[in-house]
GROMACS .gro file of C-alpha atoms in nm:
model
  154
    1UNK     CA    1   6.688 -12.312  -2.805
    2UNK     CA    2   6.434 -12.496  -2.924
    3UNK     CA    3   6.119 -12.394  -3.019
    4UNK     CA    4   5.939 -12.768  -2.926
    5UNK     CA    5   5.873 -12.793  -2.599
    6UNK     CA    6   6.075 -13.066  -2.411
    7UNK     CA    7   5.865 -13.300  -2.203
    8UNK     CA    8   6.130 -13.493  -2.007
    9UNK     CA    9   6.468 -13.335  -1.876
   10UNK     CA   10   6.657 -13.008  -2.000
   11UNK     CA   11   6.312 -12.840  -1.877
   12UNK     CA   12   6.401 -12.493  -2.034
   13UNK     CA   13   6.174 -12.204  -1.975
   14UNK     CA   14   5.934 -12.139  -2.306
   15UNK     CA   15   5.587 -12.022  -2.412
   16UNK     CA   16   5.446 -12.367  -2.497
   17UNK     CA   17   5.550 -12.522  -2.147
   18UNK     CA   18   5.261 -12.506  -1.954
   19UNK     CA   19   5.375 -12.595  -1.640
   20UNK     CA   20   5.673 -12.368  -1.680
   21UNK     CA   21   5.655 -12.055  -1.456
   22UNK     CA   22   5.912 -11.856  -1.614
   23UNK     CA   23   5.840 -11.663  -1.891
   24UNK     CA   24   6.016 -11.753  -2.218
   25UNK     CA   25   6.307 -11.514  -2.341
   26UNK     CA   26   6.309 -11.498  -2.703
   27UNK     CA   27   6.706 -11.317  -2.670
   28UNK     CA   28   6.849 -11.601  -2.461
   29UNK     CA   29   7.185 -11.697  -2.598
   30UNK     CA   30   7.229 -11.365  -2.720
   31UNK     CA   31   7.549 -11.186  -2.622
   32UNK     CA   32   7.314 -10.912  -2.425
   33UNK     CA   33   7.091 -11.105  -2.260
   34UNK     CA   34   7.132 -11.304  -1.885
   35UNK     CA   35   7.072 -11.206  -1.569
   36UNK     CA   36   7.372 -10.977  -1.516
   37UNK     CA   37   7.308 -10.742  -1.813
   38UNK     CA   38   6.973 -10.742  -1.731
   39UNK     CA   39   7.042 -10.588  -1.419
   40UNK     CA   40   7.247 -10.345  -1.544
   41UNK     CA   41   7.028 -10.213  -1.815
   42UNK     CA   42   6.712 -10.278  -1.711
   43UNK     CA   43   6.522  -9.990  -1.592
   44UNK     CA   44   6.118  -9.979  -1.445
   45UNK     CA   45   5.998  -9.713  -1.627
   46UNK     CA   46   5.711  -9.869  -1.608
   47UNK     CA   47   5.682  -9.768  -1.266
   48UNK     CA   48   5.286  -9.795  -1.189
   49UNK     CA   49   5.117  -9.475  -1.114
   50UNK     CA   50   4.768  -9.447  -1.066
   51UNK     CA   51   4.621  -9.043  -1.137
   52UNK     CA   52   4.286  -8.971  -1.009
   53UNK     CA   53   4.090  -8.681  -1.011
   54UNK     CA   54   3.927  -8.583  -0.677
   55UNK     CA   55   3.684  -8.233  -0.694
   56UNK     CA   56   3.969  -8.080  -0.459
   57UNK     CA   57   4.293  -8.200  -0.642
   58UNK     CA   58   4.459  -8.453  -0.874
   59UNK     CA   59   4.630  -8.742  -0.706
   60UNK     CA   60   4.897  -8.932  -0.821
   61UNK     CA   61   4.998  -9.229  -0.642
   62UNK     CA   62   5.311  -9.445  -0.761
   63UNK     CA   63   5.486  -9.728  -0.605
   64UNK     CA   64   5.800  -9.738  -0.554
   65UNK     CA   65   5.875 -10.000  -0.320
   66UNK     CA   66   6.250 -10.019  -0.172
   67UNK     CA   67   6.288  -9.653  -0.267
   68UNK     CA   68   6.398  -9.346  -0.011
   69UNK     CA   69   6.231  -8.994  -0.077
   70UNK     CA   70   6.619  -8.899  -0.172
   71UNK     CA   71   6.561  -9.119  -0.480
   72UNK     CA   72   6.286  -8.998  -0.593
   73UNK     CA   73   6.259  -8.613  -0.782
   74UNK     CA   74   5.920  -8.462  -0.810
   75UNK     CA   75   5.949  -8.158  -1.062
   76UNK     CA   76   5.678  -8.002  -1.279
   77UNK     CA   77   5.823  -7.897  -1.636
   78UNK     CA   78   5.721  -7.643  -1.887
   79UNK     CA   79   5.440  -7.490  -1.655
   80UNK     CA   80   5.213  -7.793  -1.693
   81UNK     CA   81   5.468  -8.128  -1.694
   82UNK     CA   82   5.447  -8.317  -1.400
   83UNK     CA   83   5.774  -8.560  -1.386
   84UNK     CA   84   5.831  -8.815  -1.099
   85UNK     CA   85   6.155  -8.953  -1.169
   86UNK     CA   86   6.391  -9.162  -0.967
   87UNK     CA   87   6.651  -9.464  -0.966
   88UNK     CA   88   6.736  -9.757  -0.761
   89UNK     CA   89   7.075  -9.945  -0.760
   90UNK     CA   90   7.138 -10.270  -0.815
   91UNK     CA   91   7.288 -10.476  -0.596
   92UNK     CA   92   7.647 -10.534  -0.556
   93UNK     CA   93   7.802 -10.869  -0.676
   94UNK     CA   94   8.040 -11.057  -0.530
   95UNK     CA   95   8.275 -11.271  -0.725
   96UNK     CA   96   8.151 -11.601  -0.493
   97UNK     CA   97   7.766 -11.540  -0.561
   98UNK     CA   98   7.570 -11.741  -0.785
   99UNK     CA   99   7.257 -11.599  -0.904
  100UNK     CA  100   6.971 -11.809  -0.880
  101UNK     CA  101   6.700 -11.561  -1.050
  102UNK     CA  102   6.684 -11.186  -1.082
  103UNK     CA  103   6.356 -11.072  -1.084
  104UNK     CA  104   6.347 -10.718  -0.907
  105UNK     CA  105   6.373 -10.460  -1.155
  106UNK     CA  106   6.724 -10.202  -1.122
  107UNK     CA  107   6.775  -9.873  -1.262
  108UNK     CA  108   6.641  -9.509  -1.362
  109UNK     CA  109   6.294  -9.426  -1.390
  110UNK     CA  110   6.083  -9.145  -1.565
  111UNK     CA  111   5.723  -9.104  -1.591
  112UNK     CA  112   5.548  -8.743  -1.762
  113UNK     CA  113   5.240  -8.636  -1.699
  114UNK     CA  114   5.090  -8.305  -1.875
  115UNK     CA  115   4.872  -8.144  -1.618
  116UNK     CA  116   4.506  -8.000  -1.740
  117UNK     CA  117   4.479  -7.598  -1.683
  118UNK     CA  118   4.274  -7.635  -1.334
  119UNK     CA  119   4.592  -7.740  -1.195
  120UNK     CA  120   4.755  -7.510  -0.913
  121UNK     CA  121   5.090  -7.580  -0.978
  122UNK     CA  122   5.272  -7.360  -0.712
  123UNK     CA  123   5.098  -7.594  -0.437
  124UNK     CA  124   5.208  -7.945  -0.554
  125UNK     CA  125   5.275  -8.155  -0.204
  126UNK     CA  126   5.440  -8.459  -0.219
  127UNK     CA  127   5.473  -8.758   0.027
  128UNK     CA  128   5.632  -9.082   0.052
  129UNK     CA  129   5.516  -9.360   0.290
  130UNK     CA  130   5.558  -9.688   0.280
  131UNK     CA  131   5.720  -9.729  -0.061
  132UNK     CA  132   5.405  -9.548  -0.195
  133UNK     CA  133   5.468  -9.209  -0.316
  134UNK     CA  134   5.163  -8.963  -0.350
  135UNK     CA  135   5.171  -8.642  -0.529
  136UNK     CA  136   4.864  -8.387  -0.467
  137UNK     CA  137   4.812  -8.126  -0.718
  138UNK     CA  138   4.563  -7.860  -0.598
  139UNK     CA  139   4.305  -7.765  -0.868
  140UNK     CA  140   4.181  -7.393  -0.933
  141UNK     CA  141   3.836  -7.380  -0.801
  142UNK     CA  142   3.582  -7.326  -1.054
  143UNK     CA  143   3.333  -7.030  -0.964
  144UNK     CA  144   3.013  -7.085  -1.033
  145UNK     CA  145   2.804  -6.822  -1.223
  146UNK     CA  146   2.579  -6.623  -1.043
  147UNK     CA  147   2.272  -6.710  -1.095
  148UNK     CA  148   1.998  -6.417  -1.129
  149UNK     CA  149   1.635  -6.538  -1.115
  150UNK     CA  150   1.416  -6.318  -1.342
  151UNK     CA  151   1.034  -6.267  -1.234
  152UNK     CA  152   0.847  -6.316  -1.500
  153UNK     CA  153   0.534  -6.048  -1.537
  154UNK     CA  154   0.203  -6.119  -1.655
   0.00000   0.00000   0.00000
């Protein structure tokens, strides 16, 4: 491929076409690349997960979208891991199809989180709705000192 971009015809998806909206693959033509092993070895590990800190608890929220609950493992590791890991299949092919574009991601997914020591981690809850999976982890409440007031004399 050509590293010029071409301005009439063969209008092959690069970097310097600007009114291309495919991104450029830099491993086209190699034996590995296409759309089919692509799908098979792709994974989304980079599954997006959001973790916020409430006072109560720390939230994770992830989305998995085209996922079932049964695909999805919640487990917390080592005392203080928290792993949300999952996989979704590809689709099957059919000798007849002709793939225009693959774009939606196939395969395993693993994301590690190492939980601060507030953490509660024999209450961990986990839901999934909408393709949106939210983990709660309870923290340990933090007592406040008592607080003595002295009189002061004089």
């Amino acid at each position: 491929m050509s590293l010029i971009p071409s301005i009439f015809g063969n209008r092959r998806s690069n970097i310097f076409d600007p009114f291309s909206l495919d991104v450029w693959d830099p491993f086209e033509g190699f034996p590995f690349s296409g759309a089919v092993a692509n799908r098979e070895t792709s994974s989304f590990a980079g599954a997006r997960i959001d973790w916020k800190e409430t006072p109560e608890a720390h939230v994770f929220k992830a989305d998995l979208p085209g996922l079932k609950k049964e695909e999805v493992k919640v487990e917390v590791e080592d005392g203080s891991v928290l792993q949300i890991s999952g996989e979704r299949s590809s689709e099957k092919e059919e000798k007849n199809d002709t793939w225009h574009r693959v774009e939606r991601n196939s395969g395993k997914f693993l994301r590690r989180f190492r939980l601060p020591e507030n953490a509660k981690l024999n209450e961990v809850k986990a839901a999934m709705e909408n393709g949106v999976l939210t983990v709660t982890v309870p923290k340990v409440e933090v007592k406040k000192p008592d607080v003595k007031a002295i009189d002061i004399s004089g």
